PDB file of C-alpha atoms and ligand atoms in Angstrom:
ATOM      1  CA  UNK A   7     -35.770   2.073  10.837  1.00  0.00           C
ATOM      2  CA  UNK A   8     -32.350   0.542  10.361  1.00  0.00           C
ATOM      3  CA  UNK A   9     -30.413   2.137   7.524  1.00  0.00           C
ATOM      4  CA  UNK A  10     -27.099   0.396   8.214  1.00  0.00           C
ATOM      5  CA  UNK A  11     -26.261  -1.642   5.106  1.00  0.00           C
ATOM      6  CA  UNK A  12     -23.177  -3.353   6.501  1.00  0.00           C
ATOM      7  CA  UNK A  13     -23.174  -6.470   8.663  1.00  0.00           C
ATOM      8  CA  UNK A  14     -21.461  -6.353  12.044  1.00  0.00           C
ATOM      9  CA  UNK A  15     -18.741  -8.697  10.815  1.00  0.00           C
ATOM     10  CA  UNK A  16     -17.972  -6.654   7.738  1.00  0.00           C
ATOM     11  CA  UNK A  17     -18.080  -3.390   9.699  1.00  0.00           C
ATOM     12  CA  UNK A  18     -15.418  -4.760  12.053  1.00  0.00           C
ATOM     13  CA  UNK A  19     -13.306  -6.112   9.197  1.00  0.00           C
ATOM     14  CA  UNK A  20     -13.512  -2.896   7.172  1.00  0.00           C
ATOM     15  CA  UNK A  21     -12.605  -0.853  10.237  1.00  0.00           C
ATOM     16  CA  UNK A  22      -9.583  -3.102  10.807  1.00  0.00           C
ATOM     17  CA  UNK A  23      -8.553  -2.605   7.203  1.00  0.00           C
ATOM     18  CA  UNK A  24      -8.950   1.153   7.597  1.00  0.00           C
ATOM     19  CA  UNK A  25      -6.450   1.062  10.477  1.00  0.00           C
ATOM     20  CA  UNK A  26      -4.191  -1.255   8.475  1.00  0.00           C
ATOM     21  CA  UNK A  27      -4.018   1.323   5.685  1.00  0.00           C
ATOM     22  CA  UNK A  28      -3.201   4.012   8.252  1.00  0.00           C
ATOM     23  CA  UNK A  29      -0.496   1.718   9.619  1.00  0.00           C
ATOM     24  CA  UNK A  30       0.898   1.287   6.085  1.00  0.00           C
ATOM     25  CA  UNK A  31       1.018   5.066   5.790  1.00  0.00           C
ATOM     26  CA  UNK A  32       3.031   5.254   9.025  1.00  0.00           C
ATOM     27  CA  UNK A  33       5.432   2.570   7.799  1.00  0.00           C
ATOM     28  CA  UNK A  34       6.171   4.446   4.569  1.00  0.00           C
ATOM     29  CA  UNK A  35       6.488   7.661   6.544  1.00  0.00           C
ATOM     30  CA  UNK A  36       9.013   6.202   8.975  1.00  0.00           C
ATOM     31  CA  UNK A  37      11.012   4.471   6.209  1.00  0.00           C
ATOM     32  CA  UNK A  38      11.025   7.778   4.322  1.00  0.00           C
ATOM     33  CA  UNK A  39      12.410   9.604   7.353  1.00  0.00           C
ATOM     34  CA  UNK A  40      15.046   6.882   7.721  1.00  0.00           C
ATOM     35  CA  UNK A  41      16.006   7.074   4.005  1.00  0.00           C
ATOM     36  CA  UNK A  42      16.329  10.851   4.193  1.00  0.00           C
ATOM     37  CA  UNK A  43      18.768  10.511   7.101  1.00  0.00           C
ATOM     38  CA  UNK A  44      20.816   8.015   5.074  1.00  0.00           C
ATOM     39  CA  UNK A  45      21.183  10.654   2.359  1.00  0.00           C
ATOM     40  CA  UNK A  46      18.703   9.082  -0.091  1.00  0.00           C
ATOM     41  CA  UNK A  47      16.399  12.026  -0.563  1.00  0.00           C
ATOM     42  CA  UNK A  48      14.918  10.706  -3.826  1.00  0.00           C
ATOM     43  CA  UNK A  49      13.944   7.412  -2.205  1.00  0.00           C
ATOM     44  CA  UNK A  50      12.659   9.340   0.811  1.00  0.00           C
ATOM     45  CA  UNK A  51      10.524  11.507  -1.445  1.00  0.00           C
ATOM     46  CA  UNK A  52       9.084   8.430  -3.108  1.00  0.00           C
ATOM     47  CA  UNK A  53       8.286   6.852   0.285  1.00  0.00           C
ATOM     48  CA  UNK A  54       6.685  10.059   1.569  1.00  0.00           C
ATOM     49  CA  UNK A  55       4.454  10.261  -1.503  1.00  0.00           C
ATOM     50  CA  UNK A  56       3.507   6.641  -1.030  1.00  0.00           C
ATOM     51  CA  UNK A  57       2.659   7.324   2.589  1.00  0.00           C
ATOM     52  CA  UNK A  58       0.091   9.829   1.326  1.00  0.00           C
ATOM     53  CA  UNK A  59      -1.294   7.235  -1.037  1.00  0.00           C
ATOM     54  CA  UNK A  60      -1.834   4.828   1.866  1.00  0.00           C
ATOM     55  CA  UNK A  61      -3.609   7.587   3.730  1.00  0.00           C
ATOM     56  CA  UNK A  62      -5.901   7.977   0.741  1.00  0.00           C
ATOM     57  CA  UNK A  63      -6.661   4.261   0.974  1.00  0.00           C
ATOM     58  CA  UNK A  64      -7.538   4.748   4.629  1.00  0.00           C
ATOM     59  CA  UNK A  65      -9.907   7.596   3.672  1.00  0.00           C
ATOM     60  CA  UNK A  66     -11.508   5.434   1.001  1.00  0.00           C
ATOM     61  CA  UNK A  67     -12.307   2.799   3.664  1.00  0.00           C
ATOM     62  CA  UNK A  68     -13.621   5.375   6.096  1.00  0.00           C
ATOM     63  CA  UNK A  69     -15.862   6.979   3.470  1.00  0.00           C
ATOM     64  CA  UNK A  70     -17.223   3.625   2.379  1.00  0.00           C
ATOM     65  CA  UNK A  71     -18.101   2.514   5.921  1.00  0.00           C
ATOM     66  CA  UNK A  72     -19.912   5.815   6.529  1.00  0.00           C
ATOM     67  CA  UNK A  73     -21.681   5.777   3.168  1.00  0.00           C
ATOM     68  CA  UNK A  74     -23.116   2.348   3.977  1.00  0.00           C
ATOM     69  CA  UNK A  75     -24.556   3.757   7.186  1.00  0.00           C
ATOM     70  CA  UNK A  76     -22.159   2.015   9.591  1.00  0.00           C
ATOM     71  CA  UNK A  77     -19.827   3.357  12.244  1.00  0.00           C
ATOM     72  CA  UNK A  78     -16.239   4.157  11.297  1.00  0.00           C
ATOM     73  CA  UNK A  79     -14.052   3.797  14.369  1.00  0.00           C
ATOM     74  CA  UNK A  80     -10.865   5.826  14.245  1.00  0.00           C
ATOM     75  CA  UNK A  81      -8.487   4.228  16.683  1.00  0.00           C
ATOM     76  CA  UNK A  82      -4.846   3.943  17.659  1.00  0.00           C
ATOM     77  CA  UNK A  83      -2.393   3.144  14.846  1.00  0.00           C
ATOM     78  CA  UNK A  84       0.296   0.574  15.747  1.00  0.00           C
ATOM     79  CA  UNK A  85       3.856   1.892  15.692  1.00  0.00           C
ATOM     80  CA  UNK A  86       5.842   1.239  12.519  1.00  0.00           C
ATOM     81  CA  UNK A  87       8.514  -1.487  12.661  1.00  0.00           C
ATOM     82  CA  UNK A  88      12.122  -0.624  13.417  1.00  0.00           C
ATOM     83  CA  UNK A  89      14.240   0.982  10.725  1.00  0.00           C
ATOM     84  CA  UNK A  90      15.636  -1.263   7.988  1.00  0.00           C
ATOM     85  CA  UNK A  91      19.358  -2.019   7.922  1.00  0.00           C
ATOM     86  CA  UNK A  92      19.897  -0.825   4.380  1.00  0.00           C
ATOM     87  CA  UNK A  93      18.073   0.154   1.187  1.00  0.00           C
ATOM     88  CA  UNK A  94      17.778  -3.457   0.109  1.00  0.00           C
ATOM     89  CA  UNK A  95      16.012  -4.546   3.301  1.00  0.00           C
ATOM     90  CA  UNK A  96      13.923  -1.379   3.144  1.00  0.00           C
ATOM     91  CA  UNK A  97      12.393  -2.473  -0.168  1.00  0.00           C
ATOM     92  CA  UNK A  98      12.181  -6.105   0.958  1.00  0.00           C
ATOM     93  CA  UNK A  99      10.078  -4.952   3.903  1.00  0.00           C
ATOM     94  CA  UNK A 100       7.971  -2.757   1.635  1.00  0.00           C
ATOM     95  CA  UNK A 101       7.267  -5.748  -0.605  1.00  0.00           C
ATOM     96  CA  UNK A 102       6.478  -8.040   2.358  1.00  0.00           C
ATOM     97  CA  UNK A 103       4.153  -5.421   3.736  1.00  0.00           C
ATOM     98  CA  UNK A 104       2.278  -5.119   0.451  1.00  0.00           C
ATOM     99  CA  UNK A 105       1.867  -8.905   0.213  1.00  0.00           C
ATOM    100  CA  UNK A 106       0.518  -8.922   3.759  1.00  0.00           C
ATOM    101  CA  UNK A 107      -1.948  -6.189   2.832  1.00  0.00           C
ATOM    102  CA  UNK A 108      -3.045  -8.108  -0.256  1.00  0.00           C
ATOM    103  CA  UNK A 109      -3.895 -11.082   1.979  1.00  0.00           C
ATOM    104  CA  UNK A 110      -6.038  -8.822   4.162  1.00  0.00           C
ATOM    105  CA  UNK A 111      -7.789  -7.423   1.068  1.00  0.00           C
ATOM    106  CA  UNK A 112      -8.489 -10.950  -0.211  1.00  0.00           C
ATOM    107  CA  UNK A 113     -10.009 -11.866   3.152  1.00  0.00           C
ATOM    108  CA  UNK A 114     -12.421  -8.966   2.839  1.00  0.00           C
ATOM    109  CA  UNK A 115     -13.300  -9.995  -0.698  1.00  0.00           C
ATOM    110  CA  UNK A 116     -14.065 -13.505   0.522  1.00  0.00           C
ATOM    111  CA  UNK A 117     -16.095 -12.273   3.473  1.00  0.00           C
ATOM    112  CA  UNK A 118     -18.219 -10.031   1.271  1.00  0.00           C
ATOM    113  CA  UNK A 119     -18.648 -12.878  -1.220  1.00  0.00           C
ATOM    114  CA  UNK A 120     -19.769 -15.275   1.531  1.00  0.00           C
ATOM    115  CA  UNK A 121     -22.262 -12.709   2.822  1.00  0.00           C
ATOM    116  CA  UNK A 122     -23.424 -11.902  -0.698  1.00  0.00           C
ATOM    117  CA  UNK A 123     -22.753  -8.251   0.050  1.00  0.00           C
ATOM    118  CA  UNK A 124     -22.110  -7.323  -3.579  1.00  0.00           C
ATOM    119  CA  UNK A 125     -21.682  -3.630  -2.829  1.00  0.00           C
ATOM    120  CA  UNK A 126     -18.711  -4.382  -0.577  1.00  0.00           C
ATOM    121  CA  UNK A 127     -17.442  -7.034  -2.948  1.00  0.00           C
ATOM    122  CA  UNK A 128     -17.537  -4.467  -5.747  1.00  0.00           C
ATOM    123  CA  UNK A 129     -15.884  -1.810  -3.579  1.00  0.00           C
ATOM    124  CA  UNK A 130     -13.083  -4.208  -2.675  1.00  0.00           C
ATOM    125  CA  UNK A 131     -12.271  -4.893  -6.330  1.00  0.00           C
ATOM    126  CA  UNK A 132     -10.644  -1.472  -6.495  1.00  0.00           C
ATOM    127  CA  UNK A 133      -8.256  -2.605  -3.736  1.00  0.00           C
ATOM    128  CA  UNK A 134      -7.553  -5.911  -5.481  1.00  0.00           C
ATOM    129  CA  UNK A 135      -6.417  -4.004  -8.574  1.00  0.00           C
ATOM    130  CA  UNK A 136      -4.499  -1.478  -6.503  1.00  0.00           C
ATOM    131  CA  UNK A 137      -2.622  -4.287  -4.731  1.00  0.00           C
ATOM    132  CA  UNK A 138      -1.537  -5.790  -8.060  1.00  0.00           C
ATOM    133  CA  UNK A 139      -0.061  -2.408  -8.951  1.00  0.00           C
ATOM    134  CA  UNK A 140       1.566  -1.934  -5.567  1.00  0.00           C
ATOM    135  CA  UNK A 141       3.125  -5.388  -5.540  1.00  0.00           C
ATOM    136  CA  UNK A 142       4.397  -4.879  -9.101  1.00  0.00           C
ATOM    137  CA  UNK A 143       5.910  -1.547  -8.144  1.00  0.00           C
ATOM    138  CA  UNK A 144       7.538  -2.978  -5.003  1.00  0.00           C
ATOM    139  CA  UNK A 145       8.909  -5.938  -6.970  1.00  0.00           C
ATOM    140  CA  UNK A 146      10.423  -3.735  -9.656  1.00  0.00           C
ATOM    141  CA  UNK A 147      12.016  -1.446  -7.062  1.00  0.00           C
ATOM    142  CA  UNK A 148      13.442  -4.437  -5.265  1.00  0.00           C
ATOM    143  CA  UNK A 149      14.924  -5.705  -8.547  1.00  0.00           C
ATOM    144  CA  UNK A 150      16.487  -2.329  -9.231  1.00  0.00           C
ATOM    145  CA  UNK A 151      17.993  -2.113  -5.743  1.00  0.00           C
ATOM    146  CA  UNK A 152      19.361  -5.641  -6.041  1.00  0.00           C
ATOM    147  CA  UNK A 153      21.080  -4.731  -9.303  1.00  0.00           C
ATOM    148  CA  UNK A 154      22.431  -1.508  -7.835  1.00  0.00           C
ATOM    149  CA  UNK A 155      23.548  -3.140  -4.559  1.00  0.00           C
ATOM    150  CA  UNK A 156      22.822  -1.589  -1.197  1.00  0.00           C
ATOM    151  CA  UNK A 157      26.279  -0.256  -0.308  1.00  0.00           C
ATOM    152  CA  UNK A 158      26.272   3.489  -0.643  1.00  0.00           C
ATOM    153  CA  UNK A 159      29.995   4.178  -1.060  1.00  0.00           C
ATOM    154  CA  UNK A 160      30.877   5.189  -4.634  1.00  0.00           C
ATOM    155  CA  UNK A 161      27.751   3.489  -5.887  1.00  0.00           C
ATOM    156  CA  UNK A 162      26.669   5.333  -9.003  1.00  0.00           C
ATOM    157  CA  UNK A 163      23.850   2.855  -9.724  1.00  0.00           C
ATOM    158  CA  UNK A 164      22.328   3.547  -6.314  1.00  0.00           C
ATOM    159  CA  UNK A 165      22.863   7.250  -6.836  1.00  0.00           C
ATOM    160  CA  UNK A 166      20.949   7.119 -10.151  1.00  0.00           C
ATOM    161  CA  UNK A 167      18.173   5.060  -8.575  1.00  0.00           C
ATOM    162  CA  UNK A 168      17.820   7.604  -5.809  1.00  0.00           C
ATOM    163  CA  UNK A 169      17.672  10.412  -8.361  1.00  0.00           C
ATOM    164  CA  UNK A 170      15.124   8.534 -10.540  1.00  0.00           C
ATOM    165  CA  UNK A 171      12.845   7.797  -7.605  1.00  0.00           C
ATOM    166  CA  UNK A 172      12.552  11.512  -6.898  1.00  0.00           C
ATOM    167  CA  UNK A 173      10.011  11.685  -9.713  1.00  0.00           C
ATOM    168  CA  UNK A 174       9.081   8.084 -10.420  1.00  0.00           C
ATOM    169  CA  UNK A 175       5.316   7.479 -10.824  1.00  0.00           C
ATOM    170  CA  UNK A 176       3.680   5.968  -7.740  1.00  0.00           C
ATOM    171  CA  UNK A 177       1.647   3.561  -9.813  1.00  0.00           C
ATOM    172  CA  UNK A 178       2.927   0.608 -11.802  1.00  0.00           C
ATOM    173  CA  UNK A 179       1.092  -0.348 -14.959  1.00  0.00           C
ATOM    174  CA  UNK A 180      -1.396  -3.094 -14.301  1.00  0.00           C
ATOM    175  CA  UNK A 181      -1.344  -6.276 -16.405  1.00  0.00           C
ATOM    176  CA  UNK A 182      -5.055  -5.721 -17.075  1.00  0.00           C
ATOM    177  CA  UNK A 183      -4.289  -2.466 -18.907  1.00  0.00           C
ATOM    178  CA  UNK A 184      -1.675  -3.905 -21.213  1.00  0.00           C
ATOM    179  CA  UNK A 185      -2.380  -4.324 -24.940  1.00  0.00           C
ATOM    180  CA  UNK A 186      -0.260  -5.596 -27.839  1.00  0.00           C
ATOM    181  CA  UNK A 187       0.275  -2.004 -28.987  1.00  0.00           C
ATOM    182  CA  UNK A 188       0.976  -0.786 -25.502  1.00  0.00           C
ATOM    183  CA  UNK A 189       2.930  -3.550 -23.770  1.00  0.00           C
TER     184      UNK A 189
HETATM  185 FE1  FEO B 213      -2.943   0.466   0.670  1.00  0.00          FE
HETATM  186 FE2  FEO B 213      -0.043  -0.404  -0.185  1.00  0.00          FE
HETATM  187  O1  FEO B 213      -1.795  -0.838   0.180  1.00  0.00           O
END
């Protein structure tokens, strides 16, 4: 009796996404290590925490594939890209990476829709919402860095940003959760 509830196509696509999330985790990890060496320990801390979040996304994918009775294939993770030139490009790359991940998430949503696999479609909605939050967070960080400027010398704005990011929440508020009383 076949108990696998995922199609071959979706199994492959979900496995690819699982590796993509692991790759994202490696990117944040390597950018964090780079930021720490530049003397931005608050930004590094933020990036390290986000790396863990991406790893959680990877685990979510893995668990889902297994729960649907399919095979989760843990494979090689591509190397992260080279270090950014400065804090500004660091957050530009972070934003670009999140947009790229959103596209991959949307593809999975479409695939599950086309297959009428509503379980996977429903599962993927969590990632759609998560990507809105992640893009919002990346955008707001990019704005803050742009205002502060990326030159480190005597830059108090960058110093404050680094200090703030030490404890900044990893999640941005989603537009869906906003009310008139709680904008
Ligand atoms: Fe798992 Fe930043 O997307």
